[in-house]
C-alpha cells in the first residue's frame, strides 16, 4: 500500500486536511473546557440550524470570487427576498400554496438582484466590490422601506418548520438543504461548461475573452446564481425566526468572506472548492458556538473574525509566492 507524500498533495487537499484537523481540535478543546454546554443537544441542534444559513450564502460568495469578482450584497438580497416572501404569505393566508408562492417570489427576487448586479459589473464594467457594496445598502434599504422597520411576523407555522423541523431520521431540514445545495454547486462548478468557463475567466479575463468565452454571459450567470444562493439563505433565516426583517444576519457578510477564503478560494479568482468551503463553514460555526459558551464579547468576536481573515490571506499569499518560486527554480 503506497503512502501519500505531503508534497504530492494539491494545495486544496492540504487546505482540506488542515480544516479537518481544526474541526477535531476545536471539538476536543470544547469537550474539555465545557463539555456539558458544548455537547448538550440544544447547542448541537442550534449549530445545525444556523450554519446552513451563512453556509449557503458562502457558496454564492465563492462562485462570485472564483469569477474574479465578489458579492457583498448577499445579506441584503437574503433579507429583501425573504421580506417579499413574507409579504406574499401574509397576503395569501396560511396555506401550503402561499408558502410555495412565497418561496418562488423569494427566488425570483434573488435572481433579479443578481441580474442587476451582473449587468452593472459585466456590461457597464463597474468594479464588483463597488456594485455589490452599494447593492447591500440598496437591497437593505428596499427591505426597510417595505417593513417600515419592525419585523414581519405572523407567517404560517409550516414555513417555520422548513428551518426548525426535521423529517429524515431526526436530521434538521437545514442540514439536508445545505447538503443538497452543496452537491448541486459542486456539480455545477466541476462538471458543467459554465464551471470551466467561470474558472478560466477568473484566472485570466483577457485570455478568456480571446478564447471565445462570452465573459458577459458568464458574469450574468455568476451573479444570478449568487443571488439565488442569497434568496435560499434568506428563506432559511426567515424560516428560522418565522419572521422577516431588513437587518437579520448583519454579521454574515464578514463571516461569508472569511469562510470562503479559509476554505481555499483564491481572492484573485480562478480557484475554489466546495468541500473546503463546507469544512470552513463547520469550523467557523464551532468557533462561534465556543465564543458564545465562553461568553466572549461580541466586539471581540468581530475583531477575531477580521484578524483571522487577514491572517488567512497573508498565509495564502506567502504559500502562493513560495510555490511560484519553486516552479520557476525548476
Short mmCIF file of C-alpha atoms in Angstrom, two decimals:
data_model
loop_
_atom_site.label_atom_id
_atom_site.label_comp_id
_atom_site.label_asym_id
_atom_site.label_seq_id
_atom_site.Cartn_x
_atom_site.Cartn_y
_atom_site.Cartn_z
CA UNK A 1 0.00 0.00 0.00
CA UNK A 2 1.50 3.32 -1.09
CA UNK A 3 1.92 6.13 1.39
CA UNK A 4 0.65 9.54 0.37
CA UNK A 5 3.54 12.02 0.40
CA UNK A 6 2.66 15.50 1.67
CA UNK A 7 4.48 17.22 -1.18
CA UNK A 8 2.37 15.31 -3.75
CA UNK A 9 -0.90 16.70 -2.38
CA UNK A 10 -2.52 19.66 -4.09
CA UNK A 11 -2.98 22.97 -2.27
CA UNK A 12 -6.73 22.28 -1.95
CA UNK A 13 -6.09 18.84 -0.44
CA UNK A 14 -3.61 20.25 2.08
CA UNK A 15 -6.07 23.00 2.98
CA UNK A 16 -8.90 20.49 3.48
CA UNK A 17 -6.72 18.33 5.74
CA UNK A 18 -5.89 21.39 7.86
CA UNK A 19 -9.60 22.26 8.12
CA UNK A 20 -10.50 18.71 9.23
CA UNK A 21 -7.76 18.93 11.88
CA UNK A 22 -9.18 22.29 13.03
CA UNK A 23 -12.66 20.76 13.37
CA UNK A 24 -11.25 17.94 15.52
CA UNK A 25 -9.06 20.32 17.55
CA UNK A 26 -11.96 22.68 18.36
CA UNK A 27 -14.26 19.75 19.16
CA UNK A 28 -11.82 18.14 21.61
CA UNK A 29 -10.87 21.51 23.14
CA UNK A 30 -14.51 22.37 23.87
CA UNK A 31 -15.31 18.90 25.21
CA UNK A 32 -12.52 19.51 27.73
CA UNK A 33 -13.26 23.18 28.52
CA UNK A 34 -17.06 23.00 28.66
CA UNK A 35 -18.37 19.52 27.83
CA UNK A 36 -21.88 19.97 29.27
CA UNK A 37 -22.60 23.20 27.41
CA UNK A 38 -20.94 22.27 24.12
CA UNK A 39 -22.29 18.72 23.81
CA UNK A 40 -25.82 19.38 25.05
CA UNK A 41 -28.46 18.56 22.40
CA UNK A 42 -29.81 22.13 22.33
CA UNK A 43 -26.39 23.54 21.39
CA UNK A 44 -25.75 20.91 18.72
CA UNK A 45 -29.21 21.49 17.24
CA UNK A 46 -28.64 25.26 17.32
CA UNK A 47 -25.41 24.85 15.35
CA UNK A 48 -27.11 22.54 12.85
CA UNK A 49 -29.89 25.08 12.27
CA UNK A 50 -27.61 28.11 11.98
CA UNK A 51 -24.61 27.05 9.88
CA UNK A 52 -26.59 26.29 6.68
CA UNK A 53 -27.82 29.92 6.68
CA UNK A 54 -24.43 31.52 6.19
CA UNK A 55 -23.07 28.35 4.58
CA UNK A 56 -25.34 28.71 1.55
CA UNK A 57 -24.57 32.44 1.39
CA UNK A 58 -20.89 31.43 1.33
CA UNK A 59 -21.48 29.31 -1.77
CA UNK A 60 -22.73 32.44 -3.53
CA UNK A 61 -19.68 34.36 -2.36
CA UNK A 62 -17.40 31.52 -3.52
CA UNK A 63 -18.84 31.46 -7.05
CA UNK A 64 -18.53 35.24 -7.36
CA UNK A 65 -14.94 35.14 -6.09
CA UNK A 66 -13.95 32.31 -8.46
CA UNK A 67 -15.16 34.53 -11.32
CA UNK A 68 -12.68 37.20 -10.22
CA UNK A 69 -15.36 39.29 -8.52
CA UNK A 70 -17.07 39.44 -5.15
CA UNK A 71 -20.65 39.66 -3.87
CA UNK A 72 -21.02 41.80 -0.75
CA UNK A 73 -24.76 42.22 -1.35
CA UNK A 74 -25.74 38.68 -0.34
CA UNK A 75 -27.14 39.58 3.09
CA UNK A 76 -29.16 42.41 1.55
CA UNK A 77 -30.52 40.02 -1.10
CA UNK A 78 -31.31 37.43 1.58
CA UNK A 79 -33.33 39.90 3.65
CA UNK A 80 -35.10 41.61 0.73
CA UNK A 81 -36.12 38.30 -0.86
CA UNK A 82 -37.37 36.91 2.46
CA UNK A 83 -39.35 40.11 3.12
CA UNK A 84 -41.04 39.78 -0.29
CA UNK A 85 -41.79 36.13 0.52
CA UNK A 86 -43.27 37.19 3.86
CA UNK A 87 -45.48 39.84 2.21
CA UNK A 88 -46.79 37.23 -0.25
CA UNK A 89 -47.54 34.71 2.51
CA UNK A 90 -49.26 37.31 4.70
CA UNK A 91 -51.43 38.38 1.78
CA UNK A 92 -52.29 34.83 0.68
CA UNK A 93 -53.01 33.40 4.13
CA UNK A 94 -51.89 30.26 5.95
CA UNK A 95 -51.69 27.55 3.28
CA UNK A 96 -49.18 25.36 1.51
CA UNK A 97 -49.87 27.27 -1.71
CA UNK A 98 -48.97 30.60 -0.07
CA UNK A 99 -45.69 29.14 1.22
CA UNK A 100 -44.76 27.76 -2.21
CA UNK A 101 -45.68 31.07 -3.85
CA UNK A 102 -43.68 32.98 -1.23
CA UNK A 103 -40.60 30.82 -1.83
CA UNK A 104 -40.90 31.24 -5.61
CA UNK A 105 -41.22 35.02 -5.15
CA UNK A 106 -38.11 34.96 -2.96
CA UNK A 107 -36.11 33.06 -5.59
CA UNK A 108 -37.32 35.44 -8.30
CA UNK A 109 -36.18 38.49 -6.29
CA UNK A 110 -32.79 36.85 -5.65
CA UNK A 111 -32.33 36.17 -9.36
CA UNK A 112 -33.49 39.71 -10.23
CA UNK A 113 -30.95 41.24 -7.85
CA UNK A 114 -28.32 39.01 -9.49
CA UNK A 115 -29.32 40.30 -12.94
CA UNK A 116 -28.95 43.88 -11.69
CA UNK A 117 -25.52 43.18 -10.17
CA UNK A 118 -24.35 41.22 -13.21
CA UNK A 119 -25.46 43.94 -15.65
CA UNK A 120 -23.56 46.67 -13.79
CA UNK A 121 -20.45 44.51 -13.39
CA UNK A 122 -20.40 42.72 -16.75
CA UNK A 123 -21.90 45.27 -19.12
CA UNK A 124 -21.04 48.63 -17.55
CA UNK A 125 -17.70 47.34 -16.19
CA UNK A 126 -18.20 48.83 -12.72
CA UNK A 127 -15.97 47.05 -10.15
CA UNK A 128 -17.80 44.21 -8.40
CA UNK A 129 -16.84 45.45 -4.95
CA UNK A 130 -18.48 48.85 -5.56
CA UNK A 131 -21.59 47.40 -7.20
CA UNK A 132 -22.27 44.79 -4.53
CA UNK A 133 -21.39 47.06 -1.59
CA UNK A 134 -23.88 49.62 -2.94
CA UNK A 135 -26.24 46.71 -3.62
CA UNK A 136 -26.08 45.71 0.05
CA UNK A 137 -27.27 49.19 1.03
CA UNK A 138 -29.86 49.32 -1.77
CA UNK A 139 -31.46 45.95 -1.06
CA UNK A 140 -31.39 46.52 2.71
CA UNK A 141 -32.99 49.93 2.17
CA UNK A 142 -35.72 48.46 -0.02
CA UNK A 143 -36.41 45.85 2.63
CA UNK A 144 -36.60 48.55 5.30
CA UNK A 145 -38.99 50.59 3.14
CA UNK A 146 -41.32 47.59 2.82
CA UNK A 147 -41.31 46.65 6.52
CA UNK A 148 -41.14 50.24 7.86
CA UNK A 149 -38.67 48.94 10.46
CA UNK A 150 -40.28 46.17 12.55
CA UNK A 151 -40.11 42.50 11.60
CA UNK A 152 -42.94 41.00 9.56
CA UNK A 153 -44.43 38.34 11.84
CA UNK A 154 -47.42 36.01 11.74
CA UNK A 155 -46.03 33.80 8.98
CA UNK A 156 -47.51 30.29 8.54
CA UNK A 157 -46.32 27.82 11.16
CA UNK A 158 -45.46 25.34 8.43
CA UNK A 159 -43.00 27.88 6.99
CA UNK A 160 -41.11 27.88 10.29
CA UNK A 161 -40.78 24.10 10.04
CA UNK A 162 -38.52 24.49 6.98
CA UNK A 163 -35.64 25.60 9.22
CA UNK A 164 -36.74 24.31 12.62
CA UNK A 165 -38.15 20.92 11.66
CA UNK A 166 -36.65 17.52 10.94
CA UNK A 167 -38.05 14.94 8.53
CA UNK A 168 -35.47 12.21 7.88
CA UNK A 169 -34.06 10.41 10.92
CA UNK A 170 -34.17 13.48 13.14
CA UNK A 171 -31.64 15.31 10.94
CA UNK A 172 -32.58 19.02 10.79
CA UNK A 173 -34.08 20.09 7.47
CA UNK A 174 -31.49 22.86 7.24
CA UNK A 175 -28.66 20.32 7.11
CA UNK A 176 -30.38 18.37 4.33
CA UNK A 177 -30.99 21.58 2.35
CA UNK A 178 -27.35 22.57 2.84
CA UNK A 179 -26.15 19.19 1.55
CA UNK A 180 -28.43 19.30 -1.50
CA UNK A 181 -27.26 22.82 -2.39
CA UNK A 182 -23.60 21.86 -1.80
CA UNK A 183 -23.88 18.86 -4.14
CA UNK A 184 -25.65 20.96 -6.78
CA UNK A 185 -23.00 23.71 -6.62
CA UNK A 186 -20.18 21.13 -6.70
CA UNK A 187 -21.68 19.57 -9.83
CA UNK A 188 -22.16 22.99 -11.41
CA UNK A 189 -18.56 24.03 -10.81
CA UNK A 190 -16.86 20.71 -11.64
CA UNK A 191 -18.99 19.08 -14.32
CA UNK A 192 -20.52 21.81 -16.49
CA UNK A 193 -19.28 24.13 -19.22
CA UNK A 194 -20.22 27.10 -17.05
CA UNK A 195 -17.96 25.84 -14.25
CA UNK A 196 -14.91 25.61 -16.51
CA UNK A 197 -15.68 28.97 -18.13
CA UNK A 198 -16.09 30.85 -14.85
CA UNK A 199 -12.81 29.42 -13.51
CA UNK A 200 -10.98 30.35 -16.71
CA UNK A 201 -12.45 33.86 -16.66
CA UNK A 202 -11.44 34.29 -13.02
CA UNK A 203 -7.89 33.18 -13.80
CA UNK A 204 -7.40 35.45 -16.83
CA UNK A 205 -10.31 37.54 -18.11
CA UNK A 206 -8.46 38.73 -21.24
CA UNK A 207 -7.39 35.22 -22.26
CA UNK A 208 -10.92 34.01 -21.57
CA UNK A 209 -12.35 36.63 -23.93
CA UNK A 210 -9.94 35.82 -26.75
CA UNK A 211 -10.55 32.08 -26.37
CA UNK A 212 -14.17 32.63 -27.40
CA UNK A 213 -15.84 32.63 -23.99
CA UNK A 214 -18.68 35.14 -23.61
CA UNK A 215 -17.49 36.87 -20.43
CA UNK A 216 -20.64 38.99 -20.14
CA UNK A 217 -22.85 35.89 -20.23
CA UNK A 218 -20.67 34.11 -17.66
CA UNK A 219 -20.73 37.18 -15.39
CA UNK A 220 -24.52 37.42 -15.63
CA UNK A 221 -24.93 33.73 -14.79
CA UNK A 222 -22.48 34.09 -11.90
CA UNK A 223 -24.40 36.85 -10.14
CA UNK A 224 -27.79 35.30 -10.88
CA UNK A 225 -26.61 32.07 -9.21
CA UNK A 226 -25.12 34.08 -6.35
CA UNK A 227 -28.43 35.94 -5.98
CA UNK A 228 -30.27 32.61 -5.82
CA UNK A 229 -27.90 31.47 -3.07
CA UNK A 230 -28.76 34.70 -1.25
CA UNK A 231 -32.50 34.07 -1.53
CA UNK A 232 -32.16 30.44 -0.36
CA UNK A 233 -30.13 31.66 2.62
CA UNK A 234 -32.81 34.29 3.25
CA UNK A 235 -35.54 31.65 3.25
CA UNK A 236 -33.66 29.67 5.91
CA UNK A 237 -33.02 32.78 8.03
CA UNK A 238 -36.64 33.98 7.93
CA UNK A 239 -37.93 30.45 8.47
CA UNK A 240 -35.63 30.09 11.49
CA UNK A 241 -37.19 33.16 13.14
CA UNK A 242 -40.56 32.69 11.37
CA UNK A 243 -40.37 36.39 10.53
CA UNK A 244 -38.62 38.69 8.07
CA UNK A 245 -36.61 41.84 8.81
CA UNK A 246 -34.18 44.04 6.90
CA UNK A 247 -31.28 43.65 9.34
CA UNK A 248 -31.17 39.91 10.01
CA UNK A 249 -27.72 38.33 9.64
CA UNK A 250 -25.79 41.62 9.72
CA UNK A 251 -22.57 39.83 10.70
CA UNK A 252 -22.84 37.31 7.85
CA UNK A 253 -21.10 39.49 5.24
CA UNK A 254 -17.75 39.33 7.04
CA UNK A 255 -18.40 35.72 8.02
CA UNK A 256 -19.01 34.56 4.44
CA UNK A 257 -15.85 36.32 3.25
CA UNK A 258 -13.86 34.61 5.98
CA UNK A 259 -15.38 31.20 5.23
CA UNK A 260 -14.68 31.41 1.51
CA UNK A 261 -11.04 32.48 1.95
CA UNK A 262 -10.47 29.98 4.77
CA UNK A 263 -12.00 27.30 2.52
CA UNK A 264 -9.24 27.81 -0.05
CA UNK A 265 -10.92 30.11 -2.58
CA UNK A 266 -8.40 32.44 -4.24
CA UNK A 267 -9.45 36.09 -3.65
CA UNK A 268 -7.87 36.90 -7.03
CA UNK A 269 -10.21 34.47 -8.79
CA UNK A 270 -9.97 31.20 -10.69
CA UNK A 271 -9.78 28.73 -7.79
CA UNK A 272 -12.14 27.40 -5.16
CA UNK A 273 -13.67 24.13 -4.00
CA UNK A 274 -16.97 23.34 -2.37
CA UNK A 275 -15.54 20.82 0.13
CA UNK A 276 -13.10 23.38 1.52
CA UNK A 277 -15.85 25.98 1.91
CA UNK A 278 -18.16 23.42 3.57
CA UNK A 279 -15.43 22.47 6.06
CA UNK A 280 -14.71 26.15 6.73
CA UNK A 281 -18.42 26.67 7.48
CA UNK A 282 -18.26 23.97 10.16
CA UNK A 283 -15.02 25.40 11.61
CA UNK A 284 -16.47 28.90 11.89
CA UNK A 285 -19.75 27.64 13.37
CA UNK A 286 -17.86 25.68 16.02
CA UNK A 287 -15.70 28.71 16.86
CA UNK A 288 -18.80 30.91 17.07
CA UNK A 289 -20.50 28.41 19.36
CA UNK A 290 -17.36 28.23 21.52
CA UNK A 291 -17.32 32.04 21.78
CA UNK A 292 -20.95 32.04 22.93
CA UNK A 293 -20.37 29.31 25.51
CA UNK A 294 -17.25 31.05 26.84
CA UNK A 295 -19.17 34.37 26.82
CA UNK A 296 -16.71 36.20 24.59
CA UNK A 297 -17.72 39.83 23.95
CA UNK A 298 -19.36 40.36 20.54
CA UNK A 299 -16.91 43.17 19.72
CA UNK A 300 -14.01 40.84 20.45
CA UNK A 301 -15.65 38.21 18.23
CA UNK A 302 -15.84 40.64 15.28
CA UNK A 303 -12.20 41.62 15.86
CA UNK A 304 -11.16 37.96 15.84
CA UNK A 305 -13.08 37.30 12.57
CA UNK A 306 -11.26 40.20 10.91
CA UNK A 307 -7.91 39.10 12.32
CA UNK A 308 -8.39 35.53 11.07
CA UNK A 309 -9.40 36.81 7.61
CA UNK A 310 -6.27 38.95 7.28
CA UNK A 311 -4.10 36.12 8.64
CA UNK A 312 -5.51 33.55 6.21
CA UNK A 313 -4.99 35.87 3.23
CA UNK A 314 -1.40 36.61 4.29
CA UNK A 315 -0.57 32.92 4.72
CA UNK A 316 -2.21 32.09 1.38
CA UNK A 317 -0.20 34.81 -0.35
CA UNK A 318 3.08 33.58 1.18
CA UNK A 319 2.33 29.98 0.10
CA UNK A 320 1.44 31.07 -3.45
CA UNK A 321 4.64 33.13 -3.73
CA UNK A 322 6.76 30.23 -2.48
CA UNK A 323 5.13 27.78 -4.92
CA UNK A 324 5.77 30.16 -7.84
CA UNK A 325 9.42 30.49 -6.82
CA UNK A 326 9.77 26.70 -6.64
CA UNK A 327 8.20 26.28 -10.11
CA UNK A 328 10.47 28.95 -11.57
CA UNK A 329 13.52 27.30 -9.99
CA UNK A 330 12.67 24.04 -11.76
#
